[in-house]
Short mmCIF file of C-alpha atoms in Angstrom, two decimals:
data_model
loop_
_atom_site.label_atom_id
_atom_site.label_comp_id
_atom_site.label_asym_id
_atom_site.label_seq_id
_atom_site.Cartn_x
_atom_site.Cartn_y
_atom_site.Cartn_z
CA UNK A 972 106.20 193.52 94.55
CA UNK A 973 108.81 192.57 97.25
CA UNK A 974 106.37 189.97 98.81
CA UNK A 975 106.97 187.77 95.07
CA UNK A 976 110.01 187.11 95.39
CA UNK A 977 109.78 184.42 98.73
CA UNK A 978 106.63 183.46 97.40
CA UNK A 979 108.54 182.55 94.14
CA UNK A 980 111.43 180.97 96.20
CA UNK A 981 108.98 178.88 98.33
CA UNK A 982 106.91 177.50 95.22
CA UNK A 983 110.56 176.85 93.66
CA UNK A 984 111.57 174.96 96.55
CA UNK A 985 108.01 173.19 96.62
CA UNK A 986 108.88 172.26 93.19
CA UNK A 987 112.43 171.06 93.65
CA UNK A 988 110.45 168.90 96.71
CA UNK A 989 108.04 167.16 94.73
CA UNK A 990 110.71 166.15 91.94
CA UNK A 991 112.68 164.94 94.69
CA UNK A 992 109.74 162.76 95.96
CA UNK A 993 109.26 162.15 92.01
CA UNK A 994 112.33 160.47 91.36
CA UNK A 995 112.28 158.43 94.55
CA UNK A 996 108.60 157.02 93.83
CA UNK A 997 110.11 156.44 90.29
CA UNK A 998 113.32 154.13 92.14
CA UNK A 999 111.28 152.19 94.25
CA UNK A 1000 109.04 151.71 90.99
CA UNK A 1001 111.92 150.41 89.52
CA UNK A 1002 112.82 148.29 92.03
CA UNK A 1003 109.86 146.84 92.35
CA UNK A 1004 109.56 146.15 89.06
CA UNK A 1005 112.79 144.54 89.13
CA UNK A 1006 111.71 142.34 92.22
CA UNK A 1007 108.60 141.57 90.11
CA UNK A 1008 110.62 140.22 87.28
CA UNK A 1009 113.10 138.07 89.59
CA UNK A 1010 110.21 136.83 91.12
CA UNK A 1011 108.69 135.98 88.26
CA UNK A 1012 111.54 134.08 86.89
CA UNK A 1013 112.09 132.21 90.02
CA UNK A 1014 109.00 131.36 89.60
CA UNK A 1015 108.92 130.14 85.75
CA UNK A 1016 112.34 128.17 86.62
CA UNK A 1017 110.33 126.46 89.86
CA UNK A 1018 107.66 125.27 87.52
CA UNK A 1019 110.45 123.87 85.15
CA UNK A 1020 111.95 122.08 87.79
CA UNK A 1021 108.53 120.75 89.36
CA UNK A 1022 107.40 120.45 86.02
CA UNK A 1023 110.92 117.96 84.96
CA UNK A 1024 110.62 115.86 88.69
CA UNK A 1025 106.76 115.10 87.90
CA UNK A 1026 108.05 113.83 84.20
CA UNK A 1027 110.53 112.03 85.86
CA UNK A 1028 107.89 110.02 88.19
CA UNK A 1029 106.50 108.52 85.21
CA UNK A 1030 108.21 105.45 85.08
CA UNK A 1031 107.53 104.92 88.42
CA UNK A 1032 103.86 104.27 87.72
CA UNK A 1033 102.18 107.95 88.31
CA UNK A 1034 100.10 108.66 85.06
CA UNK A 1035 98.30 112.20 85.00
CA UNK A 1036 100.83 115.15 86.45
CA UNK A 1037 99.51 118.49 86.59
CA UNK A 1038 101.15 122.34 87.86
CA UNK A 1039 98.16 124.50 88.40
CA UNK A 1040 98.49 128.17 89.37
CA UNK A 1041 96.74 129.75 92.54
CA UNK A 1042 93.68 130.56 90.66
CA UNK A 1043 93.68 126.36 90.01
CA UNK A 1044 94.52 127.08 86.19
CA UNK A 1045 97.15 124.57 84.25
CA UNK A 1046 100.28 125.49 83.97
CA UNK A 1047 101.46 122.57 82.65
CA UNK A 1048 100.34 119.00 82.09
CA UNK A 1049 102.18 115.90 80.79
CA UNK A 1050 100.80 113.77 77.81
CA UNK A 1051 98.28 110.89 79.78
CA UNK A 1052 96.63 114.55 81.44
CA UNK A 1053 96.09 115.65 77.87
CA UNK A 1054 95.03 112.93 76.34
CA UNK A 1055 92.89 110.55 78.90
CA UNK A 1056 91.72 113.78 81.13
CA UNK A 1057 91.58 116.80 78.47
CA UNK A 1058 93.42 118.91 80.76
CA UNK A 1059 95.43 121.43 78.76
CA UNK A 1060 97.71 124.16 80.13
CA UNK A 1061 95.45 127.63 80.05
CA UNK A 1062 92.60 126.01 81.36
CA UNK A 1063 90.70 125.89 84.36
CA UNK A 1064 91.05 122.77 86.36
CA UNK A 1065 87.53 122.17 87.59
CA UNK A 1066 86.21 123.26 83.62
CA UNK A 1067 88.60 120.36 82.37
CA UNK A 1068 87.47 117.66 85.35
CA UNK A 1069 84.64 118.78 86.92
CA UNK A 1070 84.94 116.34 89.76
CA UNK A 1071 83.55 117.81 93.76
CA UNK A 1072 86.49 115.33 94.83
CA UNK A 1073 89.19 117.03 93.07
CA UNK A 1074 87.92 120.01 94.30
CA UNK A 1075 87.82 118.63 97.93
CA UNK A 1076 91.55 117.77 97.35
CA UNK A 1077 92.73 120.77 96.53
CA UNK A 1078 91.09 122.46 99.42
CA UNK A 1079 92.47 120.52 101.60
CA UNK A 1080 96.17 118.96 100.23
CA UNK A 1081 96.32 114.74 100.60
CA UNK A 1082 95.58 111.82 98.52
CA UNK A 1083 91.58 111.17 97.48
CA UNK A 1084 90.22 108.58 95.61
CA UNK A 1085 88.52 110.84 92.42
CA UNK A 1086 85.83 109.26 90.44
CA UNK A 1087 85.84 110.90 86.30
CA UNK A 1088 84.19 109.35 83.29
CA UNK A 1089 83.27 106.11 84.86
CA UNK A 1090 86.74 105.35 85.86
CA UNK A 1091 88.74 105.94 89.54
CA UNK A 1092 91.28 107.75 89.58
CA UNK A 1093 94.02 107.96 93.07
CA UNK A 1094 94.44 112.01 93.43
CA UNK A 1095 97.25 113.62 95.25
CA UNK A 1096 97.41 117.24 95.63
CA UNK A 1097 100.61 119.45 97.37
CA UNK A 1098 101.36 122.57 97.19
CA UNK A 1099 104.05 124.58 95.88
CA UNK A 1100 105.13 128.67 95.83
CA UNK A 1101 103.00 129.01 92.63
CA UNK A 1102 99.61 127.23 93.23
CA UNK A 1103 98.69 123.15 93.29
CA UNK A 1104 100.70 120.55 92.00
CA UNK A 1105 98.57 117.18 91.24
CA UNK A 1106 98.99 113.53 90.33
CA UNK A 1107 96.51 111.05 89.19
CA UNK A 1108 96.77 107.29 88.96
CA UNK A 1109 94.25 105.23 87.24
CA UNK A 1110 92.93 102.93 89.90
CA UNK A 1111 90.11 101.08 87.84
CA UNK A 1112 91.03 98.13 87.23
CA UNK A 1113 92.58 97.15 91.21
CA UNK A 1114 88.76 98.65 91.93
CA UNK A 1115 86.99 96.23 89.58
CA UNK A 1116 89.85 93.39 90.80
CA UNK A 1117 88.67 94.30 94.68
CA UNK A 1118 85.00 94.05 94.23
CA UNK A 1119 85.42 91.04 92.31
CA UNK A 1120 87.31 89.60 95.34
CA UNK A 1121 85.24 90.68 97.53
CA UNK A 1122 82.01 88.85 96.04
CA UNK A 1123 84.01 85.74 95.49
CA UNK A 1124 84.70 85.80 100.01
CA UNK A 1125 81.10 86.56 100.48
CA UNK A 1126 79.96 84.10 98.04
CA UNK A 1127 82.23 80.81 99.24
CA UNK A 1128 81.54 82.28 102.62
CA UNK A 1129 78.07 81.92 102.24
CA UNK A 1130 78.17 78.65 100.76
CA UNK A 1131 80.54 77.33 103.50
CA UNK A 1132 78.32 78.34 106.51
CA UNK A 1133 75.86 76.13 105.96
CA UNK A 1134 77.63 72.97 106.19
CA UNK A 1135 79.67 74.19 108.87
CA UNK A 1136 76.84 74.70 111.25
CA UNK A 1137 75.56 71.36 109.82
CA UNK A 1138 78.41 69.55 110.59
CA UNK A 1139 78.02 70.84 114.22
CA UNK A 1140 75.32 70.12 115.23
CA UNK A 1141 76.24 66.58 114.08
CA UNK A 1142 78.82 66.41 116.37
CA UNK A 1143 76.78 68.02 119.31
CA UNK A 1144 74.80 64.37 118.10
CA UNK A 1145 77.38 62.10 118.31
CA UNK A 1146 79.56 63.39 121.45
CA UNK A 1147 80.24 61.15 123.56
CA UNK A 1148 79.33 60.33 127.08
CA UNK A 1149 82.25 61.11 129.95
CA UNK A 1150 85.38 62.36 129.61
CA UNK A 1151 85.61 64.02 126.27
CA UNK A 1152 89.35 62.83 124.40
CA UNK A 1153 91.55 65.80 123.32
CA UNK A 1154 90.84 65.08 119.85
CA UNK A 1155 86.97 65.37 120.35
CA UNK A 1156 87.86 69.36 121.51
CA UNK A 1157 90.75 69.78 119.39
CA UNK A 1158 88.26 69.08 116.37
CA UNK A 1159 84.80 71.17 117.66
CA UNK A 1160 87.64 74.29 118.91
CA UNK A 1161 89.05 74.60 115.13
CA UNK A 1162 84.89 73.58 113.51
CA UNK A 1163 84.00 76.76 115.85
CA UNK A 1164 87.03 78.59 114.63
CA UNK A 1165 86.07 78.17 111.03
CA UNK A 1166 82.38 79.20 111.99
CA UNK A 1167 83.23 82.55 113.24
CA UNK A 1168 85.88 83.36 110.17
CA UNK A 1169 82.63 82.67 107.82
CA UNK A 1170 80.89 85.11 109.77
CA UNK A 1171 83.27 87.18 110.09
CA UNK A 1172 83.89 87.32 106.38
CA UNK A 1173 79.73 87.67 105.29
CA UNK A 1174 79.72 90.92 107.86
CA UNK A 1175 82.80 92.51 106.70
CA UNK A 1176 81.38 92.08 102.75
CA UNK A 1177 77.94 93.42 103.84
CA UNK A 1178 80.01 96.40 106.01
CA UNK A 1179 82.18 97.07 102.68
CA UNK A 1180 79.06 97.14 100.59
CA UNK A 1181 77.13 99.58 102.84
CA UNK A 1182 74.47 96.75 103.67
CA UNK A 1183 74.87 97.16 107.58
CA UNK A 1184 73.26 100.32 108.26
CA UNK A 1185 74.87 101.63 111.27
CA UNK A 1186 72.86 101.85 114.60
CA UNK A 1187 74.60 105.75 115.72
CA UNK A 1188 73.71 106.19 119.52
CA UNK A 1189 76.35 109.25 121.58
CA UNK A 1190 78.81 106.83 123.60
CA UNK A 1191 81.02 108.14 126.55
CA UNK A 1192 84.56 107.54 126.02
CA UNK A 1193 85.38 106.54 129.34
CA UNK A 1194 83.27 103.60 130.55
CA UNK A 1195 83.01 102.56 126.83
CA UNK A 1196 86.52 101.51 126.92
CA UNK A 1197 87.26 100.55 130.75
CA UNK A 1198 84.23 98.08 129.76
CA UNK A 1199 86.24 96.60 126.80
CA UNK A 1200 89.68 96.63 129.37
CA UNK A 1201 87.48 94.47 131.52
CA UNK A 1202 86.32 92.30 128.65
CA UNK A 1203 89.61 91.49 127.91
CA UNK A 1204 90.58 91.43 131.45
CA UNK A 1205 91.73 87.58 131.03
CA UNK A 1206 94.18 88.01 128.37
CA UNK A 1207 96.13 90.85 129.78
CA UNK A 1208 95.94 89.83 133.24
CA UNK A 1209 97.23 86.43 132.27
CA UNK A 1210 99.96 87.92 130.55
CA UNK A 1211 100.94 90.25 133.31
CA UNK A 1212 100.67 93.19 131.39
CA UNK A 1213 99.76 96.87 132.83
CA UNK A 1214 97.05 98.82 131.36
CA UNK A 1215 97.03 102.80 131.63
CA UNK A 1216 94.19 104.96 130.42
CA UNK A 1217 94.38 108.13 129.70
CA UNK A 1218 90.58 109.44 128.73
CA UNK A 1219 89.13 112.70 129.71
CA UNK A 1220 85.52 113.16 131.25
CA UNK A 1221 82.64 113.83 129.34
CA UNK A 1222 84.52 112.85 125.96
CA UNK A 1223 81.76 111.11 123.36
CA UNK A 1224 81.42 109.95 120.14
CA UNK A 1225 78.40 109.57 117.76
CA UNK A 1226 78.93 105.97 116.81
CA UNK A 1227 77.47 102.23 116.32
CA UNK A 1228 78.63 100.34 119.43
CA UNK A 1229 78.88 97.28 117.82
CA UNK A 1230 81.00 98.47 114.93
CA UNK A 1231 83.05 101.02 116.60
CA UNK A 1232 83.38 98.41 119.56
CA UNK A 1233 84.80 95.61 117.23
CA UNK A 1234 87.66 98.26 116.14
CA UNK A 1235 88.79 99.13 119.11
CA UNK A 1236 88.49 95.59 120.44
CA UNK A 1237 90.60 94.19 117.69
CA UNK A 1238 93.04 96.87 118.28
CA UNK A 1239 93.17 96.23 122.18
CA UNK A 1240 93.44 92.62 121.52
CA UNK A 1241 95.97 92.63 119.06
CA UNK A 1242 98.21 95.30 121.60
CA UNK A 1243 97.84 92.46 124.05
CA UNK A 1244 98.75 89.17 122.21
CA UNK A 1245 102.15 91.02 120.65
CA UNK A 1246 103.06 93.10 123.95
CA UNK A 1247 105.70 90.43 126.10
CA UNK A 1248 104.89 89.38 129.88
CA UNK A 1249 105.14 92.45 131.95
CA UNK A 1250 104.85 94.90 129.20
CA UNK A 1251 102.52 97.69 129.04
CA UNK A 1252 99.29 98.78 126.97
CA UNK A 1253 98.00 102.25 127.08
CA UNK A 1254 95.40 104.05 125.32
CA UNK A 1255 94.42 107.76 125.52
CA UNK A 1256 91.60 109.95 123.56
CA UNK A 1257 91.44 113.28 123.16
CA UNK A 1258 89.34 115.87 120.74
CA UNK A 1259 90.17 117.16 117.51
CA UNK A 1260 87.55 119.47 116.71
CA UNK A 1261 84.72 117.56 114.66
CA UNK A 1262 86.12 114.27 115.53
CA UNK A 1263 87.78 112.04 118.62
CA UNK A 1264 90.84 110.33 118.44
CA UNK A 1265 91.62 107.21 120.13
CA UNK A 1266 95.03 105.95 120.35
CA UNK A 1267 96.70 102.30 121.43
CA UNK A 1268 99.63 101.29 122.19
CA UNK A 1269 101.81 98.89 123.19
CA UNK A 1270 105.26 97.92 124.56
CA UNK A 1271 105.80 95.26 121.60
CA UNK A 1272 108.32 94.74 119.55
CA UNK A 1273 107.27 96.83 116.52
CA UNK A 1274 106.35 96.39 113.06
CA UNK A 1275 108.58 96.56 110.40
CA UNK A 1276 108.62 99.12 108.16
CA UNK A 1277 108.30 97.77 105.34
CA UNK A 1278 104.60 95.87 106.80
CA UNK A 1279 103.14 99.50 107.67
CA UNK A 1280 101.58 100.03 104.34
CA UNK A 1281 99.82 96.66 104.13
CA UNK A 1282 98.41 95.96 107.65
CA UNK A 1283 94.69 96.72 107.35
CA UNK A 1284 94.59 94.12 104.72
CA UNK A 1285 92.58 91.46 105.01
CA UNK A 1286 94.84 88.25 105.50
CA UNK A 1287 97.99 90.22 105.48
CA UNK A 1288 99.82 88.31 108.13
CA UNK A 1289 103.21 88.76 108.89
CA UNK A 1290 105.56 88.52 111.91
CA UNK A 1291 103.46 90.76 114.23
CA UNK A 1292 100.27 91.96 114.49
CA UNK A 1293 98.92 89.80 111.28
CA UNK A 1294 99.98 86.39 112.58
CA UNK A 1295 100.54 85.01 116.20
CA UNK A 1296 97.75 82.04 115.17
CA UNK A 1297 94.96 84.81 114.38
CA UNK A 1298 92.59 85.12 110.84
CA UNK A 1299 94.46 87.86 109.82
CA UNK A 1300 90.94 89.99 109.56
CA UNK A 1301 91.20 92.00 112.69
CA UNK A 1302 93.11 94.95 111.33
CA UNK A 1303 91.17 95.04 108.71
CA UNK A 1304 87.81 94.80 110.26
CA UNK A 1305 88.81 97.56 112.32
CA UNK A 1306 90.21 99.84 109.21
CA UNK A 1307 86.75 98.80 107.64
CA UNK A 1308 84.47 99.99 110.80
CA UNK A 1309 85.76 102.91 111.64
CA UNK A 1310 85.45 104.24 107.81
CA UNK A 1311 82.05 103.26 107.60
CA UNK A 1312 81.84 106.05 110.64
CA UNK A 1313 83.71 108.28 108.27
CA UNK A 1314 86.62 108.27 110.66
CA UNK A 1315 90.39 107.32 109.34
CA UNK A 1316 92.75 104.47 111.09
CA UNK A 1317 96.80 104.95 111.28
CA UNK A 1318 99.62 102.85 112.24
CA UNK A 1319 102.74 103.91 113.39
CA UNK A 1320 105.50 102.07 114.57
CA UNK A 1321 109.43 101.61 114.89
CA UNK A 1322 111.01 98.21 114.90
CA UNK A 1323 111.38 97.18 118.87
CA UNK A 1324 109.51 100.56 119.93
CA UNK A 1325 106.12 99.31 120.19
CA UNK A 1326 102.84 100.11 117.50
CA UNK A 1327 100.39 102.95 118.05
CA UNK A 1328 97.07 102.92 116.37
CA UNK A 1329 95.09 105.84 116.05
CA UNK A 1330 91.46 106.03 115.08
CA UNK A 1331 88.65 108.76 115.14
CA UNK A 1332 85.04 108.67 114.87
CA UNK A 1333 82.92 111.94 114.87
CA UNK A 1334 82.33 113.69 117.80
CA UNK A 1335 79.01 114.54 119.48
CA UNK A 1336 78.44 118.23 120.32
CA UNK A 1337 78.30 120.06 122.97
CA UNK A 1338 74.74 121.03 121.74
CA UNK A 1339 73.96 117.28 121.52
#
């Protein structure tokens, strides 16, 4: 029996081993466990504090505030969430508002206009260490205010091109033989002015109520735009401004010429009349996956900060690039064509740093 006793010692010692390993497992448990609780109340005290900033945007206008988890469950919810929305903490976001925008929002974070129970509603989503955070402002009524000012344009539009192009050809009648007095072309420049605002105004109604279907045909980046630099050739030559392109071979986009061609000339034009003699205009494309962006700028003197958020509205005109003598639709005929592509428009700027304007419009495959 003298071969037990080192067996005995080396199942002791195996013994005294896998305690040891035991009671380290059972510290690193602990620890863990700890960890997990810290976390956890790091995390409880985050939603507090997220959940006290979102009540205190509330006077500022924001209506519906939601704190969802990862697995897009409410946290929490303030009172208009509850009671106009039916989103209560515990449930499932998309069971509560079963909307395919608000899911596109939280898939991708940003602001979306959401459409729920025959109202519209403007969604922004963010995220935060424990899930989605969400804020909803009912839109409905500046909706309903917008289409009703948009029928009123179309309809005195409407009603105002007919006597306009009555009135001249009247005065194609009466003009008089030789040399024609300033007045005479002072009054048929500002009639044919007034002509092509009307015009302007019925296609931008019919392009915001989807009535222009859009002719799509692939267009090169390239010669598309030298062909608008030459267009415009006049103005910025006169002007002695410098023009610098930067657009890559073989770039296209799957767009309406007309439509996408009245965005960027607006944009070109309006970089010309607000750049000073000797300045410089540049624009530059380049591919972001799915899309192409196209980007001009100027040498101007900038526009103010406090202009940014309103210049793609119609008739916004202020020092810049909504007045200098113009309708005040450009901007916004080019915000409006280049969303009927499905494309987005930006303006950035800094006061006496020049404006760049950035569009996209989708892309045409390499398969195309």
């Amino acid at each position: 029996m003298s071969w037990l006793t080192p067996v005995l010692g080396i199942l002791l010692l195996g013994v005294l081993a896998g305690l040891v390993f035991l009671e380290r497992q059972r510290r690193r448990l602990e620890e863990a466990l700890r960890e997990a609780r810290r976390a956890h109340r790091e995390l409880e005290a985050g939603r507090d504090r997220m959940a006290a900033w979102l009540e205190g945007l509330r006077p500022g206008g924001v209506e519906a505030l939601l704190l969802l988890d990862r697995d897009r469950r409410i946290l929490w919810a303030n009172r208009p969430a509850m009671e106009q929305l039916n989103a209560r903490p515990g449930r499932a976001l998309l069971e509560a508002i079963p909307s395919p925008e608000l899911e596109a929002l939280l898939k991708a974070p940003g602001a979306m206009e959401v459409r729920w129970r025959d109202r519209w509603w403007l969604g922004t989503s963010w995220t935060w260490p424990g899930g989605w955070g969400l804020a909803l402002v009912d839109i409905t009524r500046q909706r309903e205010a917008e289409r009703a000012r948009r029928e009123l344009t179309a309809n005195v539009a409407h009603d105002l091109r007919t006597p306009l192009t009555t009135i001249r050809l009247l005065l194609d009648e009466l003009k008089p033989a030789g040399p024609l007095p300033a007045s005479w072309e002072r009054l048929t420049g500002e009639l044919d002015r007034l002509i092509r605002l009307v015009n302007t105004l019925l296609d931008l109604a019919r392009l915001e109520a989807g009535e222009w279907p859009l002719a799509y045909e692939a267009l090169e980046i390239r010669p598309w735009v030298q062909s608008w630099i030459e267009r415009l050739a006049p103005l910025w030559q006169a002007r002695g401004l410098t023009v610098q392109l930067d657009l890559p071979e073989g770039l296209r986009v799957w767009a309406d010429s007309e439509w996408a061609g009245r965005a960027l000339g607006n944009l070109l034009d309006n970089a010309i009349r607000f750049t000073p003699p000797g300045g410089e205009v540049r624009v530059r494309a380049w591919s972001e996956g799915e899309w192409v962006a196209i980007e001009v700028s100027d040498t101007g003197p900038g526009i103010p900060p406090e202009d940014l958020p309103r210049i793609f509205e119609r008739f916004y005109r202020r020092d810049r690039h909504r007045g200098g003598g113009g309708s005040g639709l450009g901007l916004a005929i080019a915000r409006h064509a280049v969303e009927a592509h499905g494309g987005r428009i930006q303006a950035f700027s800094e006061p006496g740093q020049g404006a760049r304007f950035v569009f996209t419009l989708p892309a045409v495959s390499e398969e195309a």
